[in-house]
């Protein structure tokens, strides 16, 4: 099964994708994660990607679609794909149709995570992760049980995304409204959009998504 998780930054796409990977053995294809790898490299492309991401703007359609094409080519045919943060523009949505057809895959469902924008700014600007195992925490809502020590692996190193500042988050939201939300009608016309309340507790969002998948 191939699915898209759609929603503004901070809606919980990555969190829910992680759960689906664990429960269903699907693979998460996050263009944000792929670009974070790309920006680490001391190359012209790495520097260009870093500048665009730190401004909260979108990286070019060609770059991200090529990444998705490559990843799907490397995956086993029997493994389902969770598209997280892709597509983000109409051009990417059209590319995805072509890429899926090329790899003999079909889109089962687009899950739209509905959220409140002001709450998202609070969510995003407070979030941090364990630098060792990636466990997620939050300044105001989910501190580790022992301050400064990861609950899961005991590491004392944590990191924050450089694009999780309030100013960048506002730009990322504006990009979502202007370029990503308008792709929903493409999928609505096909009757494959399901809306889930992304403001509910993480476990309840997972339950709602599982229900959607069971009937997809
Ligand atoms: P994310 O981790 O999905 O929030 O993405 C972080 C940043 O990476 C975004 O703000 C964009 O700058 C860039 N990015 C991620 N996915 C895409 C995409 N599909 N198209 C363009 N830019 C992207």
mmCIF file of C-alpha atoms and ligand atoms in Angstrom:
data_model
loop_
_atom_site.group_PDB
_atom_site.id
_atom_site.type_symbol
_atom_site.label_atom_id
_atom_site.label_comp_id
_atom_site.label_asym_id
_atom_site.label_seq_id
_atom_site.Cartn_x
_atom_site.Cartn_y
_atom_site.Cartn_z
ATOM 1 C CA UNK A 1 0.000 0.000 0.000
ATOM 2 C CA UNK A 2 1.301 3.473 -0.900
ATOM 3 C CA UNK A 3 0.029 6.433 1.083
ATOM 4 C CA UNK A 4 0.639 10.176 1.397
ATOM 5 C CA UNK A 5 0.667 11.925 4.770
ATOM 6 C CA UNK A 6 -0.287 15.514 4.052
ATOM 7 C CA UNK A 7 -0.340 18.398 6.503
ATOM 8 C CA UNK A 8 1.514 21.573 7.502
ATOM 9 C CA UNK A 9 4.877 21.459 9.280
ATOM 10 C CA UNK A 10 4.483 20.092 12.791
ATOM 11 C CA UNK A 11 1.226 18.267 12.027
ATOM 12 C CA UNK A 12 2.808 14.985 13.124
ATOM 13 C CA UNK A 13 3.548 13.413 9.724
ATOM 14 C CA UNK A 14 6.969 12.144 10.780
ATOM 15 C CA UNK A 15 5.730 10.855 14.146
ATOM 16 C CA UNK A 16 2.869 8.935 12.548
ATOM 17 C CA UNK A 17 5.054 7.647 9.720
ATOM 18 C CA UNK A 18 7.415 6.174 12.337
ATOM 19 C CA UNK A 19 4.541 4.293 13.951
ATOM 20 C CA UNK A 20 3.339 2.937 10.604
ATOM 21 C CA UNK A 21 6.861 1.770 9.799
ATOM 22 C CA UNK A 22 6.921 -0.142 13.109
ATOM 23 C CA UNK A 23 3.417 -1.621 12.799
ATOM 24 C CA UNK A 24 3.294 -2.440 9.108
ATOM 25 C CA UNK A 25 6.872 -2.713 7.905
ATOM 26 C CA UNK A 26 6.254 0.100 5.449
ATOM 27 C CA UNK A 27 9.036 2.472 4.431
ATOM 28 C CA UNK A 28 8.953 6.193 5.225
ATOM 29 C CA UNK A 29 10.034 8.389 2.338
ATOM 30 C CA UNK A 30 10.611 11.794 3.924
ATOM 31 C CA UNK A 31 12.035 14.361 1.521
ATOM 32 C CA UNK A 32 12.831 16.550 4.559
ATOM 33 C CA UNK A 33 15.046 13.772 6.006
ATOM 34 C CA UNK A 34 16.671 13.182 2.616
ATOM 35 C CA UNK A 35 17.413 16.896 2.254
ATOM 36 C CA UNK A 36 18.832 17.043 5.799
ATOM 37 C CA UNK A 37 21.297 14.350 4.682
ATOM 38 C CA UNK A 38 22.074 16.299 1.498
ATOM 39 C CA UNK A 39 22.776 19.531 3.377
ATOM 40 C CA UNK A 40 25.363 17.800 5.576
ATOM 41 C CA UNK A 41 27.640 17.385 2.573
ATOM 42 C CA UNK A 42 30.196 20.113 1.936
ATOM 43 C CA UNK A 43 29.117 20.504 -1.688
ATOM 44 C CA UNK A 44 27.530 23.235 -3.797
ATOM 45 C CA UNK A 45 24.209 21.342 -3.690
ATOM 46 C CA UNK A 46 24.469 20.844 0.086
ATOM 47 C CA UNK A 47 24.999 24.563 0.648
ATOM 48 C CA UNK A 48 22.165 25.534 -1.697
ATOM 49 C CA UNK A 49 19.742 23.141 -0.007
ATOM 50 C CA UNK A 50 20.753 24.393 3.466
ATOM 51 C CA UNK A 51 20.089 28.014 2.501
ATOM 52 C CA UNK A 52 16.640 27.223 1.102
ATOM 53 C CA UNK A 53 15.665 25.093 4.114
ATOM 54 C CA UNK A 54 16.849 27.670 6.647
ATOM 55 C CA UNK A 55 14.743 30.299 4.910
ATOM 56 C CA UNK A 56 11.706 27.981 5.209
ATOM 57 C CA UNK A 57 11.264 27.938 1.432
ATOM 58 C CA UNK A 58 10.835 24.960 -0.871
ATOM 59 C CA UNK A 59 13.672 23.118 -2.596
ATOM 60 C CA UNK A 60 13.199 22.680 -6.347
ATOM 61 C CA UNK A 61 10.640 20.165 -7.594
ATOM 62 C CA UNK A 62 13.237 18.423 -9.790
ATOM 63 C CA UNK A 63 15.580 17.707 -6.888
ATOM 64 C CA UNK A 64 12.964 16.215 -4.553
ATOM 65 C CA UNK A 65 11.170 14.208 -7.260
ATOM 66 C CA UNK A 66 14.495 12.713 -8.389
ATOM 67 C CA UNK A 67 15.163 11.684 -4.769
ATOM 68 C CA UNK A 68 11.794 9.940 -4.504
ATOM 69 C CA UNK A 69 12.294 8.174 -7.851
ATOM 70 C CA UNK A 70 15.696 6.873 -6.706
ATOM 71 C CA UNK A 71 14.376 5.653 -3.339
ATOM 72 C CA UNK A 72 11.431 3.817 -4.906
ATOM 73 C CA UNK A 73 13.846 2.153 -7.316
ATOM 74 C CA UNK A 74 15.840 0.836 -4.347
ATOM 75 C CA UNK A 75 12.806 -0.515 -2.461
ATOM 76 C CA UNK A 76 11.383 -4.006 -2.706
ATOM 77 C CA UNK A 77 8.140 -4.129 -4.734
ATOM 78 C CA UNK A 78 6.267 -5.671 -1.808
ATOM 79 C CA UNK A 79 7.113 -2.860 0.648
ATOM 80 C CA UNK A 80 4.548 -0.081 1.032
ATOM 81 C CA UNK A 81 5.664 3.557 0.821
ATOM 82 C CA UNK A 82 4.638 6.376 3.166
ATOM 83 C CA UNK A 83 5.241 9.719 1.478
ATOM 84 C CA UNK A 84 5.984 12.213 4.252
ATOM 85 C CA UNK A 85 6.426 15.836 3.183
ATOM 86 C CA UNK A 86 6.094 14.960 -0.498
ATOM 87 C CA UNK A 87 4.412 15.996 -2.749
ATOM 88 C CA UNK A 88 4.387 19.655 -1.702
ATOM 89 C CA UNK A 89 3.456 21.360 -4.999
ATOM 90 C CA UNK A 90 1.199 20.580 -7.964
ATOM 91 C CA UNK A 91 4.282 19.842 -10.080
ATOM 92 C CA UNK A 92 5.459 17.301 -7.509
ATOM 93 C CA UNK A 93 2.000 15.704 -7.396
ATOM 94 C CA UNK A 94 2.145 15.201 -11.172
ATOM 95 C CA UNK A 95 5.689 13.857 -10.972
ATOM 96 C CA UNK A 96 4.593 11.427 -8.278
ATOM 97 C CA UNK A 97 1.887 10.043 -10.587
ATOM 98 C CA UNK A 98 4.527 9.377 -13.230
ATOM 99 C CA UNK A 99 7.043 7.941 -10.786
ATOM 100 C CA UNK A 100 4.471 5.605 -9.220
ATOM 101 C CA UNK A 101 3.362 4.382 -12.663
ATOM 102 C CA UNK A 102 6.973 3.795 -13.641
ATOM 103 C CA UNK A 103 7.516 1.627 -10.565
ATOM 104 C CA UNK A 104 4.193 -0.210 -10.976
ATOM 105 C CA UNK A 105 2.699 1.301 -7.814
ATOM 106 C CA UNK A 106 -0.694 2.803 -7.020
ATOM 107 C CA UNK A 107 -1.703 5.433 -4.495
ATOM 108 C CA UNK A 108 -4.179 3.978 -1.976
ATOM 109 C CA UNK A 109 -5.006 6.989 0.164
ATOM 110 C CA UNK A 110 -4.007 10.562 1.039
ATOM 111 C CA UNK A 111 -4.332 11.222 4.770
ATOM 112 C CA UNK A 112 -4.704 14.898 5.576
ATOM 113 C CA UNK A 113 -3.727 15.788 9.132
ATOM 114 C CA UNK A 114 -5.904 18.732 10.154
ATOM 115 C CA UNK A 115 -4.321 21.141 12.650
ATOM 116 C CA UNK A 116 -4.529 24.549 14.280
ATOM 117 C CA UNK A 117 -1.783 26.846 13.042
ATOM 118 C CA UNK A 118 -1.014 28.706 16.301
ATOM 119 C CA UNK A 119 -0.678 25.435 18.182
ATOM 120 C CA UNK A 120 1.748 24.267 15.514
ATOM 121 C CA UNK A 121 4.128 27.152 16.120
ATOM 122 C CA UNK A 122 4.217 26.167 19.812
ATOM 123 C CA UNK A 123 4.763 22.518 18.879
ATOM 124 C CA UNK A 124 7.558 23.179 16.429
ATOM 125 C CA UNK A 125 9.526 25.837 18.283
ATOM 126 C CA UNK A 126 9.742 23.624 21.398
ATOM 127 C CA UNK A 127 10.690 20.333 19.806
ATOM 128 C CA UNK A 128 14.075 18.625 20.093
ATOM 129 C CA UNK A 129 15.373 15.095 19.602
ATOM 130 C CA UNK A 130 17.989 12.789 21.068
ATOM 131 C CA UNK A 131 21.107 13.139 18.915
ATOM 132 C CA UNK A 132 21.827 9.427 19.344
ATOM 133 C CA UNK A 133 18.502 7.558 18.901
ATOM 134 C CA UNK A 134 16.190 10.252 17.502
ATOM 135 C CA UNK A 135 13.596 10.040 20.322
ATOM 136 C CA UNK A 136 11.401 13.146 20.267
ATOM 137 C CA UNK A 137 10.963 15.617 23.154
ATOM 138 C CA UNK A 138 9.436 19.036 23.791
ATOM 139 C CA UNK A 139 10.457 21.989 26.008
ATOM 140 C CA UNK A 140 6.960 22.503 27.365
ATOM 141 C CA UNK A 141 5.084 19.236 26.766
ATOM 142 C CA UNK A 142 7.519 16.327 26.958
ATOM 143 C CA UNK A 143 10.787 16.746 28.838
ATOM 144 C CA UNK A 144 12.875 13.608 29.506
ATOM 145 C CA UNK A 145 12.097 12.013 32.916
ATOM 146 C CA UNK A 146 15.632 12.947 34.087
ATOM 147 C CA UNK A 147 16.596 16.386 32.807
ATOM 148 C CA UNK A 148 19.211 16.190 30.080
ATOM 149 C CA UNK A 149 19.130 12.372 29.751
ATOM 150 C CA UNK A 150 17.312 10.559 26.942
ATOM 151 C CA UNK A 151 14.573 8.227 28.303
ATOM 152 C CA UNK A 152 15.197 5.688 25.579
ATOM 153 C CA UNK A 153 18.976 5.376 25.237
ATOM 154 C CA UNK A 154 20.532 7.413 28.086
ATOM 155 C CA UNK A 155 22.373 9.779 25.752
ATOM 156 C CA UNK A 156 22.965 13.323 27.007
ATOM 157 C CA UNK A 157 23.258 14.843 23.535
ATOM 158 C CA UNK A 158 20.198 16.500 22.018
ATOM 159 C CA UNK A 159 19.628 18.479 18.849
ATOM 160 C CA UNK A 160 17.180 20.920 17.304
ATOM 161 C CA UNK A 161 16.399 21.521 13.661
ATOM 162 C CA UNK A 162 17.900 24.825 12.491
ATOM 163 C CA UNK A 163 14.644 25.619 10.644
ATOM 164 C CA UNK A 164 12.456 25.278 13.768
ATOM 165 C CA UNK A 165 12.559 29.001 14.653
ATOM 166 C CA UNK A 166 9.310 30.969 14.835
ATOM 167 C CA UNK A 167 10.167 33.121 11.808
ATOM 168 C CA UNK A 168 11.037 30.143 9.604
ATOM 169 C CA UNK A 169 8.003 28.213 10.824
ATOM 170 C CA UNK A 170 5.713 31.072 9.748
ATOM 171 C CA UNK A 171 7.307 31.015 6.274
ATOM 172 C CA UNK A 172 6.951 27.220 6.093
ATOM 173 C CA UNK A 173 3.260 27.555 6.999
ATOM 174 C CA UNK A 174 2.788 30.207 4.318
ATOM 175 C CA UNK A 175 4.496 27.916 1.780
ATOM 176 C CA UNK A 176 2.135 25.128 2.833
ATOM 177 C CA UNK A 177 -0.954 27.313 2.401
ATOM 178 C CA UNK A 178 0.175 28.743 -0.939
ATOM 179 C CA UNK A 179 1.661 25.674 -2.627
ATOM 180 C CA UNK A 180 0.793 22.450 -0.817
ATOM 181 C CA UNK A 181 -2.830 22.823 0.349
ATOM 182 C CA UNK A 182 -3.912 23.537 -3.274
ATOM 183 C CA UNK A 183 -2.878 20.012 -4.331
ATOM 184 C CA UNK A 184 -5.612 18.453 -2.177
ATOM 185 C CA UNK A 185 -8.317 18.875 -4.852
ATOM 186 C CA UNK A 186 -6.220 16.733 -7.242
ATOM 187 C CA UNK A 187 -6.658 13.828 -4.852
ATOM 188 C CA UNK A 188 -10.182 14.767 -3.750
ATOM 189 C CA UNK A 189 -11.291 14.385 -7.353
ATOM 190 C CA UNK A 190 -10.024 10.820 -7.214
ATOM 191 C CA UNK A 191 -11.951 10.206 -3.977
ATOM 192 C CA UNK A 192 -8.880 9.127 -2.006
ATOM 193 C CA UNK A 193 -8.552 11.890 0.627
ATOM 194 C CA UNK A 194 -9.281 11.059 4.282
ATOM 195 C CA UNK A 195 -9.085 13.749 6.953
ATOM 196 C CA UNK A 196 -7.743 12.931 10.423
ATOM 197 C CA UNK A 197 -7.665 15.311 13.411
ATOM 198 C CA UNK A 198 -3.957 15.960 13.916
ATOM 199 C CA UNK A 199 -4.524 17.923 17.155
ATOM 200 C CA UNK A 200 -5.626 14.786 19.040
ATOM 201 C CA UNK A 201 -3.192 12.830 21.265
ATOM 202 C CA UNK A 202 -0.527 10.950 19.288
ATOM 203 C CA UNK A 203 -2.055 7.531 20.079
ATOM 204 C CA UNK A 204 -5.530 8.669 19.022
ATOM 205 C CA UNK A 205 -4.192 10.049 15.726
ATOM 206 C CA UNK A 206 -2.525 6.667 15.122
ATOM 207 C CA UNK A 207 -5.816 4.862 15.822
ATOM 208 C CA UNK A 208 -7.661 7.096 13.369
ATOM 209 C CA UNK A 209 -5.016 6.480 10.697
ATOM 210 C CA UNK A 210 -5.130 2.704 11.282
ATOM 211 C CA UNK A 211 -8.890 2.834 10.773
ATOM 212 C CA UNK A 212 -8.442 4.656 7.478
ATOM 213 C CA UNK A 213 -5.838 2.131 6.306
ATOM 214 C CA UNK A 214 -8.050 -0.812 7.247
ATOM 215 C CA UNK A 215 -10.737 0.408 4.881
ATOM 216 C CA UNK A 216 -8.444 1.703 2.109
HETATM 217 P P1 LIG B 1 10.130 18.788 6.561
HETATM 218 O O1 LIG B 1 11.113 17.960 7.310
HETATM 219 O O2 LIG B 1 9.200 17.949 5.729
HETATM 220 O O3 LIG B 1 9.409 19.787 7.419
HETATM 221 O O4 LIG B 1 10.980 19.648 5.493
HETATM 222 C C1 LIG B 1 11.951 20.585 5.923
HETATM 223 C C2 LIG B 1 12.317 21.502 4.760
HETATM 224 O O5 LIG B 1 12.873 20.729 3.684
HETATM 225 C C3 LIG B 1 11.159 22.268 4.129
HETATM 226 O O6 LIG B 1 10.857 23.456 4.841
HETATM 227 C C4 LIG B 1 11.710 22.537 2.731
HETATM 228 O O7 LIG B 1 12.675 23.573 2.742
HETATM 229 C C5 LIG B 1 12.437 21.234 2.431
HETATM 230 N N1 LIG B 1 11.563 20.216 1.794
HETATM 231 C C6 LIG B 1 11.166 19.020 2.335
HETATM 232 N N2 LIG B 1 10.382 18.332 1.488
HETATM 233 C C7 LIG B 1 10.249 19.109 0.384
HETATM 234 C C8 LIG B 1 9.535 18.967 -0.838
HETATM 235 N N3 LIG B 1 8.771 17.894 -1.089
HETATM 236 N N4 LIG B 1 9.643 19.981 -1.753
HETATM 237 C C9 LIG B 1 10.401 21.063 -1.511
HETATM 238 N N5 LIG B 1 11.082 21.272 -0.386
HETATM 239 C C10 LIG B 1 11.016 20.311 0.567
#
